[in-house]
mmCIF file of C-alpha atoms in Angstrom:
data_model
loop_
_atom_site.group_PDB
_atom_site.id
_atom_site.type_symbol
_atom_site.label_atom_id
_atom_site.label_comp_id
_atom_site.label_asym_id
_atom_site.label_seq_id
_atom_site.Cartn_x
_atom_site.Cartn_y
_atom_site.Cartn_z
ATOM 1 C CA MET A 1 1.660 20.853 -10.386
ATOM 2 C CA ASN A 2 4.352 22.795 -8.559
ATOM 3 C CA ASP A 3 4.640 26.466 -9.497
ATOM 4 C CA LYS A 4 8.287 27.615 -9.465
ATOM 5 C CA GLU A 5 7.349 31.290 -9.185
ATOM 6 C CA THR A 6 4.909 31.050 -6.265
ATOM 7 C CA GLY A 7 6.406 28.016 -4.520
ATOM 8 C CA ARG A 8 2.976 26.376 -4.420
ATOM 9 C CA LEU A 9 2.419 22.643 -4.791
ATOM 10 C CA LYS A 10 -1.013 21.148 -5.476
ATOM 11 C CA VAL A 11 -1.920 18.246 -3.193
ATOM 12 C CA TYR A 12 -4.776 15.765 -3.353
ATOM 13 C CA GLN A 13 -5.931 13.511 -0.508
ATOM 14 C CA VAL A 14 -7.572 10.263 -1.602
ATOM 15 C CA ASP A 15 -9.149 7.353 0.282
ATOM 16 C CA ALA A 16 -7.916 4.212 -1.539
ATOM 17 C CA PHE A 17 -9.275 0.651 -1.636
ATOM 18 C CA THR A 18 -12.771 1.824 -0.791
ATOM 19 C CA ASP A 19 -15.846 3.297 -2.468
ATOM 20 C CA ARG A 20 -16.826 5.224 0.705
ATOM 21 C CA LEU A 21 -15.222 8.306 2.237
ATOM 22 C CA PHE A 22 -13.628 7.945 5.683
ATOM 23 C CA SER A 23 -12.666 4.325 5.035
ATOM 24 C CA GLY A 24 -9.899 2.562 3.117
ATOM 25 C CA ASN A 25 -6.399 4.016 3.335
ATOM 26 C CA PRO A 26 -5.790 7.768 2.964
ATOM 27 C CA ALA A 27 -2.900 8.967 0.821
ATOM 28 C CA ALA A 28 -1.672 12.371 -0.295
ATOM 29 C CA VAL A 29 -0.662 12.753 -3.941
ATOM 30 C CA CYS A 30 1.577 15.529 -5.284
ATOM 31 C CA VAL A 31 1.911 15.699 -9.091
ATOM 32 C CA MET A 32 4.923 17.887 -9.858
ATOM 33 C CA GLU A 33 6.854 19.237 -12.837
ATOM 34 C CA GLN A 34 10.177 18.087 -11.377
ATOM 35 C CA TRP A 35 11.519 16.315 -8.317
ATOM 36 C CA LEU A 36 11.957 18.163 -5.063
ATOM 37 C CA THR A 37 14.867 17.331 -2.775
ATOM 38 C CA ASP A 38 14.569 14.147 -0.711
ATOM 39 C CA GLU A 39 14.595 16.269 2.440
ATOM 40 C CA THR A 40 11.687 18.414 1.205
ATOM 41 C CA MET A 41 9.592 15.413 0.162
ATOM 42 C CA GLN A 42 10.189 13.743 3.516
ATOM 43 C CA SER A 43 9.240 16.963 5.315
ATOM 44 C CA ILE A 44 6.011 17.228 3.294
ATOM 45 C CA ALA A 45 5.112 13.612 4.109
ATOM 46 C CA ASN A 46 5.797 14.239 7.791
ATOM 47 C CA GLU A 47 3.652 17.385 7.737
ATOM 48 C CA ASN A 48 0.826 15.555 5.911
ATOM 49 C CA ASN A 49 0.967 12.878 8.653
ATOM 50 C CA LEU A 50 -0.801 10.293 6.484
ATOM 51 C CA PRO A 51 0.288 6.666 6.014
ATOM 52 C CA GLU A 52 1.847 7.620 2.664
ATOM 53 C CA THR A 53 2.465 10.595 0.416
ATOM 54 C CA ALA A 54 3.097 9.803 -3.262
ATOM 55 C CA PHE A 55 5.186 12.163 -5.380
ATOM 56 C CA VAL A 56 4.641 11.882 -9.130
ATOM 57 C CA VAL A 57 6.599 13.512 -11.997
ATOM 58 C CA PRO A 58 5.750 13.117 -15.719
ATOM 59 C CA SER A 59 8.398 11.429 -17.881
ATOM 60 C CA GLY A 60 7.289 11.397 -21.515
ATOM 61 C CA ASP A 61 4.073 9.389 -21.626
ATOM 62 C CA ASP A 62 4.870 7.754 -18.281
ATOM 63 C CA PHE A 63 5.333 8.925 -14.687
ATOM 64 C CA GLY A 64 8.011 8.561 -12.058
ATOM 65 C CA ILE A 65 6.714 7.780 -8.568
ATOM 66 C CA ARG A 66 8.158 7.741 -5.037
ATOM 67 C CA TRP A 67 6.463 7.129 -1.692
ATOM 68 C CA PHE A 68 7.153 8.497 1.791
ATOM 69 C CA THR A 69 5.645 7.659 5.174
ATOM 70 C CA PRO A 70 5.933 10.391 7.821
ATOM 71 C CA THR A 71 9.375 9.008 8.704
ATOM 72 C CA ILE A 72 10.945 7.109 5.757
ATOM 73 C CA GLU A 73 10.895 6.541 2.005
ATOM 74 C CA VAL A 74 9.532 3.065 1.161
ATOM 75 C CA ASP A 75 10.289 0.655 -1.672
ATOM 76 C CA LEU A 76 6.697 0.018 -2.715
ATOM 77 C CA CYS A 77 3.249 1.314 -1.754
ATOM 78 C CA GLY A 78 0.009 0.010 -3.213
ATOM 79 C CA HIS A 79 -2.652 2.355 -1.879
ATOM 80 C CA ALA A 80 -0.710 5.536 -2.710
ATOM 81 C CA THR A 81 -0.057 4.216 -6.242
ATOM 82 C CA LEU A 82 -3.769 3.555 -6.644
ATOM 83 C CA ALA A 83 -4.474 7.055 -5.288
ATOM 84 C CA ALA A 84 -1.988 8.551 -7.771
ATOM 85 C CA ALA A 85 -3.657 6.738 -10.681
ATOM 86 C CA PHE A 86 -7.044 7.985 -9.465
ATOM 87 C CA VAL A 87 -5.772 11.598 -9.430
ATOM 88 C CA LEU A 88 -4.279 11.298 -12.919
ATOM 89 C CA TYR A 89 -7.389 9.692 -14.408
ATOM 90 C CA ASP A 90 -10.325 11.168 -12.533
ATOM 91 C CA VAL A 91 -9.013 14.608 -11.524
ATOM 92 C CA LEU A 92 -6.416 15.535 -14.156
ATOM 93 C CA GLN A 93 -8.188 13.412 -16.789
ATOM 94 C CA ILE A 94 -5.236 11.960 -18.645
ATOM 95 C CA PRO A 95 -6.269 9.812 -21.654
ATOM 96 C CA GLY A 96 -6.003 6.038 -22.042
ATOM 97 C CA GLU A 97 -6.749 2.994 -19.923
ATOM 98 C CA ILE A 98 -3.242 2.277 -18.577
ATOM 99 C CA VAL A 99 -0.854 4.598 -16.753
ATOM 100 C CA ARG A 100 2.719 3.391 -16.275
ATOM 101 C CA PHE A 101 4.598 4.446 -13.162
ATOM 102 C CA TYR A 102 8.319 3.890 -12.752
ATOM 103 C CA SER A 103 9.790 3.502 -9.272
ATOM 104 C CA PRO A 104 13.585 3.651 -8.846
ATOM 105 C CA ARG A 105 13.178 0.970 -6.146
ATOM 106 C CA SER A 106 10.525 -1.326 -7.670
ATOM 107 C CA GLY A 107 10.652 -0.840 -11.438
ATOM 108 C CA TRP A 108 7.666 -0.503 -13.763
ATOM 109 C CA LEU A 109 4.224 -0.498 -12.123
ATOM 110 C CA PRO A 110 1.340 -0.258 -14.610
ATOM 111 C CA VAL A 111 -2.149 0.626 -13.377
ATOM 112 C CA ARG A 112 -5.211 -0.113 -15.505
ATOM 113 C CA LYS A 113 -8.552 1.610 -15.055
ATOM 114 C CA LYS A 114 -11.608 -0.553 -15.703
ATOM 115 C CA GLU A 115 -14.933 1.192 -15.138
ATOM 116 C CA ASN A 116 -14.626 2.735 -11.634
ATOM 117 C CA ARG A 117 -11.899 0.427 -10.371
ATOM 118 C CA PHE A 118 -8.102 0.647 -10.601
ATOM 119 C CA PHE A 119 -5.888 -2.437 -10.960
ATOM 120 C CA LEU A 120 -2.259 -2.352 -9.852
ATOM 121 C CA ASP A 121 0.209 -4.660 -11.609
ATOM 122 C CA PHE A 122 2.929 -5.403 -9.026
ATOM 123 C CA PRO A 123 5.748 -7.989 -8.852
ATOM 124 C CA VAL A 124 5.086 -11.114 -6.783
ATOM 125 C CA ASP A 125 6.941 -11.317 -3.486
ATOM 126 C CA GLU A 126 9.328 -14.189 -2.763
ATOM 127 C CA LEU A 127 8.318 -15.936 0.457
ATOM 128 C CA VAL A 128 10.739 -18.028 2.493
ATOM 129 C CA PRO A 129 9.135 -20.437 5.049
ATOM 130 C CA LEU A 130 10.654 -20.039 8.499
ATOM 131 C CA ALA A 131 11.412 -22.858 10.918
ATOM 132 C CA GLU A 132 9.234 -23.356 13.981
ATOM 133 C CA ASN A 133 12.032 -22.267 16.310
ATOM 134 C CA GLU A 134 11.658 -18.782 14.821
ATOM 135 C CA PHE A 135 7.926 -18.543 15.651
ATOM 136 C CA SER A 136 8.412 -17.354 19.231
ATOM 137 C CA GLU A 137 9.649 -13.916 18.183
ATOM 138 C CA VAL A 138 6.458 -13.255 16.200
ATOM 139 C CA ALA A 139 4.287 -14.875 18.895
ATOM 140 C CA LYS A 140 5.491 -12.171 21.297
ATOM 141 C CA CYS A 141 4.345 -9.567 18.761
ATOM 142 C CA ILE A 142 0.760 -10.790 18.359
ATOM 143 C CA GLY A 143 0.079 -12.822 21.508
ATOM 144 C CA THR A 144 -0.429 -16.133 19.718
ATOM 145 C CA LYS A 145 1.775 -18.664 17.967
ATOM 146 C CA PRO A 146 1.406 -18.567 14.164
ATOM 147 C CA LEU A 147 0.366 -21.683 12.275
ATOM 148 C CA LEU A 148 2.783 -20.750 9.468
ATOM 149 C CA LEU A 149 5.455 -18.074 9.234
ATOM 150 C CA TYR A 150 7.248 -16.619 6.225
ATOM 151 C CA LYS A 151 9.720 -13.856 5.452
ATOM 152 C CA GLY A 152 9.298 -11.900 2.228
ATOM 153 C CA ARG A 153 11.515 -9.215 0.729
ATOM 154 C CA THR A 154 10.400 -6.626 3.260
ATOM 155 C CA ASP A 155 7.882 -8.150 5.703
ATOM 156 C CA TYR A 156 7.158 -11.061 7.999
ATOM 157 C CA LEU A 157 3.931 -12.920 7.148
ATOM 158 C CA ALA A 158 2.165 -14.894 9.889
ATOM 159 C CA VAL A 159 -0.816 -17.193 9.269
ATOM 160 C CA VAL A 160 -3.274 -17.657 12.148
ATOM 161 C CA GLY A 161 -6.382 -19.798 12.536
ATOM 162 C CA THR A 162 -9.471 -17.705 11.850
ATOM 163 C CA GLU A 163 -10.782 -14.361 10.674
ATOM 164 C CA LYS A 164 -11.902 -13.697 14.248
ATOM 165 C CA SER A 165 -8.338 -14.292 15.453
ATOM 166 C CA VAL A 166 -7.036 -11.664 13.049
ATOM 167 C CA MET A 167 -9.741 -9.193 14.021
ATOM 168 C CA GLU A 168 -9.281 -9.596 17.782
ATOM 169 C CA LEU A 169 -5.507 -9.892 18.123
ATOM 170 C CA LEU A 170 -3.804 -7.191 20.193
ATOM 171 C CA PRO A 171 -0.448 -6.306 18.631
ATOM 172 C CA ASP A 172 2.538 -5.365 20.778
ATOM 173 C CA PHE A 173 3.981 -2.508 18.737
ATOM 174 C CA LYS A 174 7.158 -2.354 20.819
ATOM 175 C CA GLU A 175 7.916 -6.007 20.007
ATOM 176 C CA ILE A 176 6.955 -5.589 16.343
ATOM 177 C CA SER A 177 9.308 -2.613 16.053
ATOM 178 C CA LYS A 178 12.193 -4.961 16.943
ATOM 179 C CA LEU A 179 11.594 -7.154 13.871
ATOM 180 C CA ASN A 180 14.196 -6.740 11.147
ATOM 181 C CA ALA A 181 11.593 -5.913 8.526
ATOM 182 C CA ARG A 182 9.385 -3.163 7.145
ATOM 183 C CA GLY A 183 6.500 -4.679 9.113
ATOM 184 C CA LEU A 184 4.379 -7.705 10.019
ATOM 185 C CA ILE A 185 1.404 -9.090 8.062
ATOM 186 C CA VAL A 186 -1.063 -11.310 9.922
ATOM 187 C CA THR A 187 -3.559 -13.275 7.838
ATOM 188 C CA ALA A 188 -6.158 -16.049 7.909
ATOM 189 C CA LYS A 189 -8.640 -17.697 5.586
ATOM 190 C CA GLY A 190 -11.689 -15.478 5.559
ATOM 191 C CA GLU A 191 -15.395 -15.832 6.271
ATOM 192 C CA SER A 192 -16.432 -12.419 4.914
ATOM 193 C CA ALA A 193 -13.855 -12.682 2.079
ATOM 194 C CA ASP A 194 -11.492 -15.297 0.626
ATOM 195 C CA PHE A 195 -8.758 -14.152 3.007
ATOM 196 C CA VAL A 196 -8.291 -11.368 5.536
ATOM 197 C CA SER A 197 -5.285 -9.576 6.969
ATOM 198 C CA ARG A 198 -3.889 -6.797 9.133
ATOM 199 C CA PHE A 199 -0.550 -5.025 8.738
ATOM 200 C CA PHE A 200 1.629 -3.504 11.450
ATOM 201 C CA ALA A 201 4.726 -1.395 10.784
ATOM 202 C CA PRO A 202 5.761 0.750 13.765
ATOM 203 C CA GLN A 203 9.383 0.561 12.562
ATOM 204 C CA SER A 204 8.211 2.391 9.395
ATOM 205 C CA GLY A 205 6.242 5.035 11.283
ATOM 206 C CA ILE A 206 2.816 3.354 10.990
ATOM 207 C CA ASP A 207 1.528 1.286 13.926
ATOM 208 C CA GLU A 208 -1.321 -0.236 11.881
ATOM 209 C CA ASP A 209 -1.805 0.525 8.208
ATOM 210 C CA PRO A 210 -5.499 0.722 7.213
ATOM 211 C CA VAL A 211 -5.147 -1.082 3.836
ATOM 212 C CA THR A 212 -1.815 -2.251 2.431
ATOM 213 C CA GLY A 213 -1.716 -2.987 -1.291
ATOM 214 C CA SER A 214 1.966 -3.958 -1.277
ATOM 215 C CA ALA A 215 1.390 -6.563 1.464
ATOM 216 C CA HIS A 216 -0.879 -8.375 -0.981
ATOM 217 C CA THR A 217 2.125 -9.172 -3.175
ATOM 218 C CA SER A 218 2.940 -11.601 -0.334
ATOM 219 C CA LEU A 219 -0.631 -12.600 0.498
ATOM 220 C CA ILE A 220 -1.762 -13.414 -3.045
ATOM 221 C CA PRO A 221 0.869 -16.110 -3.799
ATOM 222 C CA LEU A 222 0.407 -17.575 -0.308
ATOM 223 C CA TRP A 223 -3.371 -17.921 -0.629
ATOM 224 C CA SER A 224 -3.125 -19.074 -4.236
ATOM 225 C CA GLU A 225 -1.081 -22.018 -2.985
ATOM 226 C CA GLN A 226 -3.305 -22.597 0.069
ATOM 227 C CA LEU A 227 -6.652 -22.362 -1.770
ATOM 228 C CA GLY A 228 -5.614 -23.751 -5.163
ATOM 229 C CA ARG A 229 -6.859 -20.856 -7.307
ATOM 230 C CA ASN A 230 -5.671 -17.493 -8.557
ATOM 231 C CA LYS A 231 -8.559 -15.015 -8.059
ATOM 232 C CA PHE A 232 -9.664 -13.641 -4.693
ATOM 233 C CA VAL A 233 -11.590 -10.977 -2.871
ATOM 234 C CA ALA A 234 -9.624 -9.854 0.187
ATOM 235 C CA LYS A 235 -10.378 -7.654 3.181
ATOM 236 C CA GLN A 236 -8.039 -5.804 5.501
ATOM 237 C CA LEU A 237 -9.556 -5.715 8.968
ATOM 238 C CA SER A 238 -8.325 -2.370 10.264
ATOM 239 C CA LYS A 239 -10.750 0.065 11.884
ATOM 240 C CA ARG A 240 -11.173 1.891 8.564
ATOM 241 C CA GLY A 241 -11.248 -1.353 6.584
ATOM 242 C CA GLY A 242 -10.790 -1.945 2.881
ATOM 243 C CA GLN A 243 -11.564 -4.372 0.069
ATOM 244 C CA LEU A 244 -9.172 -5.612 -2.606
ATOM 245 C CA PHE A 245 -9.806 -7.604 -5.787
ATOM 246 C CA CYS A 246 -6.787 -9.815 -6.373
ATOM 247 C CA GLU A 247 -5.407 -12.099 -9.063
ATOM 248 C CA LEU A 248 -2.145 -14.003 -9.463
ATOM 249 C CA GLN A 249 -0.804 -13.805 -13.037
ATOM 250 C CA GLY A 250 2.493 -15.658 -13.213
ATOM 251 C CA ASP A 251 5.098 -13.508 -11.471
ATOM 252 C CA ARG A 252 2.743 -10.524 -11.159
ATOM 253 C CA CYS A 253 -0.001 -9.650 -8.687
ATOM 254 C CA ILE A 254 -3.054 -7.754 -9.899
ATOM 255 C CA ILE A 255 -4.511 -5.751 -7.008
ATOM 256 C CA GLY A 256 -7.720 -3.837 -7.652
ATOM 257 C CA GLY A 257 -9.752 -1.329 -5.705
ATOM 258 C CA ASN A 258 -11.846 1.819 -5.758
ATOM 259 C CA ALA A 259 -10.946 5.313 -4.551
ATOM 260 C CA ARG A 260 -12.637 8.516 -3.407
ATOM 261 C CA LEU A 261 -11.309 12.069 -3.464
ATOM 262 C CA PHE A 262 -11.422 13.690 -0.011
ATOM 263 C CA LEU A 263 -9.766 17.062 -0.577
ATOM 264 C CA THR A 264 -7.601 19.204 -2.834
ATOM 265 C CA GLY A 265 -5.331 21.979 -1.622
ATOM 266 C CA GLU A 266 -2.016 23.795 -1.973
ATOM 267 C CA ILE A 267 1.252 23.384 -0.131
ATOM 268 C CA PHE A 268 3.160 26.646 0.245
ATOM 269 C CA LEU A 269 6.885 25.981 -0.121
ATOM 270 C CA GLU A 270 9.588 28.520 0.539
ATOM 271 C CA ALA A 271 10.684 30.278 -2.629
#
């Protein structure tokens, strides 16, 4: 919690969507008594220099949550929400099996703990198929023409041929940064999992995100339609890598994963 008298703020760094340290996606989590200014939270996220910093404030039995990359506040972040739930349950030891977060930008986001895994309950993305004449812009970004291309609420989603294609593609971050979107998801049917993906968002301050829970709100409905079922194991093929346990439930996506605590510390704010 933040201490008004000393100006100290407790911070936790968690590796999310993994059961091994030094893999998955790292996030910082600050659980506070009250909100700091937007400028201060953005400065903390920039100083942390992690893909996301989650700020959490109790509100009755629930919790408000906001997420910042080093450069911007984002509408939705999966791995930092999972990291926040991990801190509340496993470090601060709140009771119960469900914690409910409220985001001013994305509404209610429950997280259920089941054994050692945490399951996010996020809204399904709305995907719009794009015409083939729009494929060339994304082809310049990834060096190959997509088989299918969609635009969701915040991201482009490109389908390519194989898991190997996803793993070996060489993104052009300058071209990706020109896309009018939060970022670009590239995906294929998997060999080591039901489907695989990578996520690039230089325009949001992250060239390649290690594991992107929120991107799976687009991936889950896509692969449910493509594969004709609603439960999946997914992998994100970044250098750090991560595994997600996914299920489509109507207009909600259930996105599960493990987490490991890397460090705890204090941020010293000016009084």
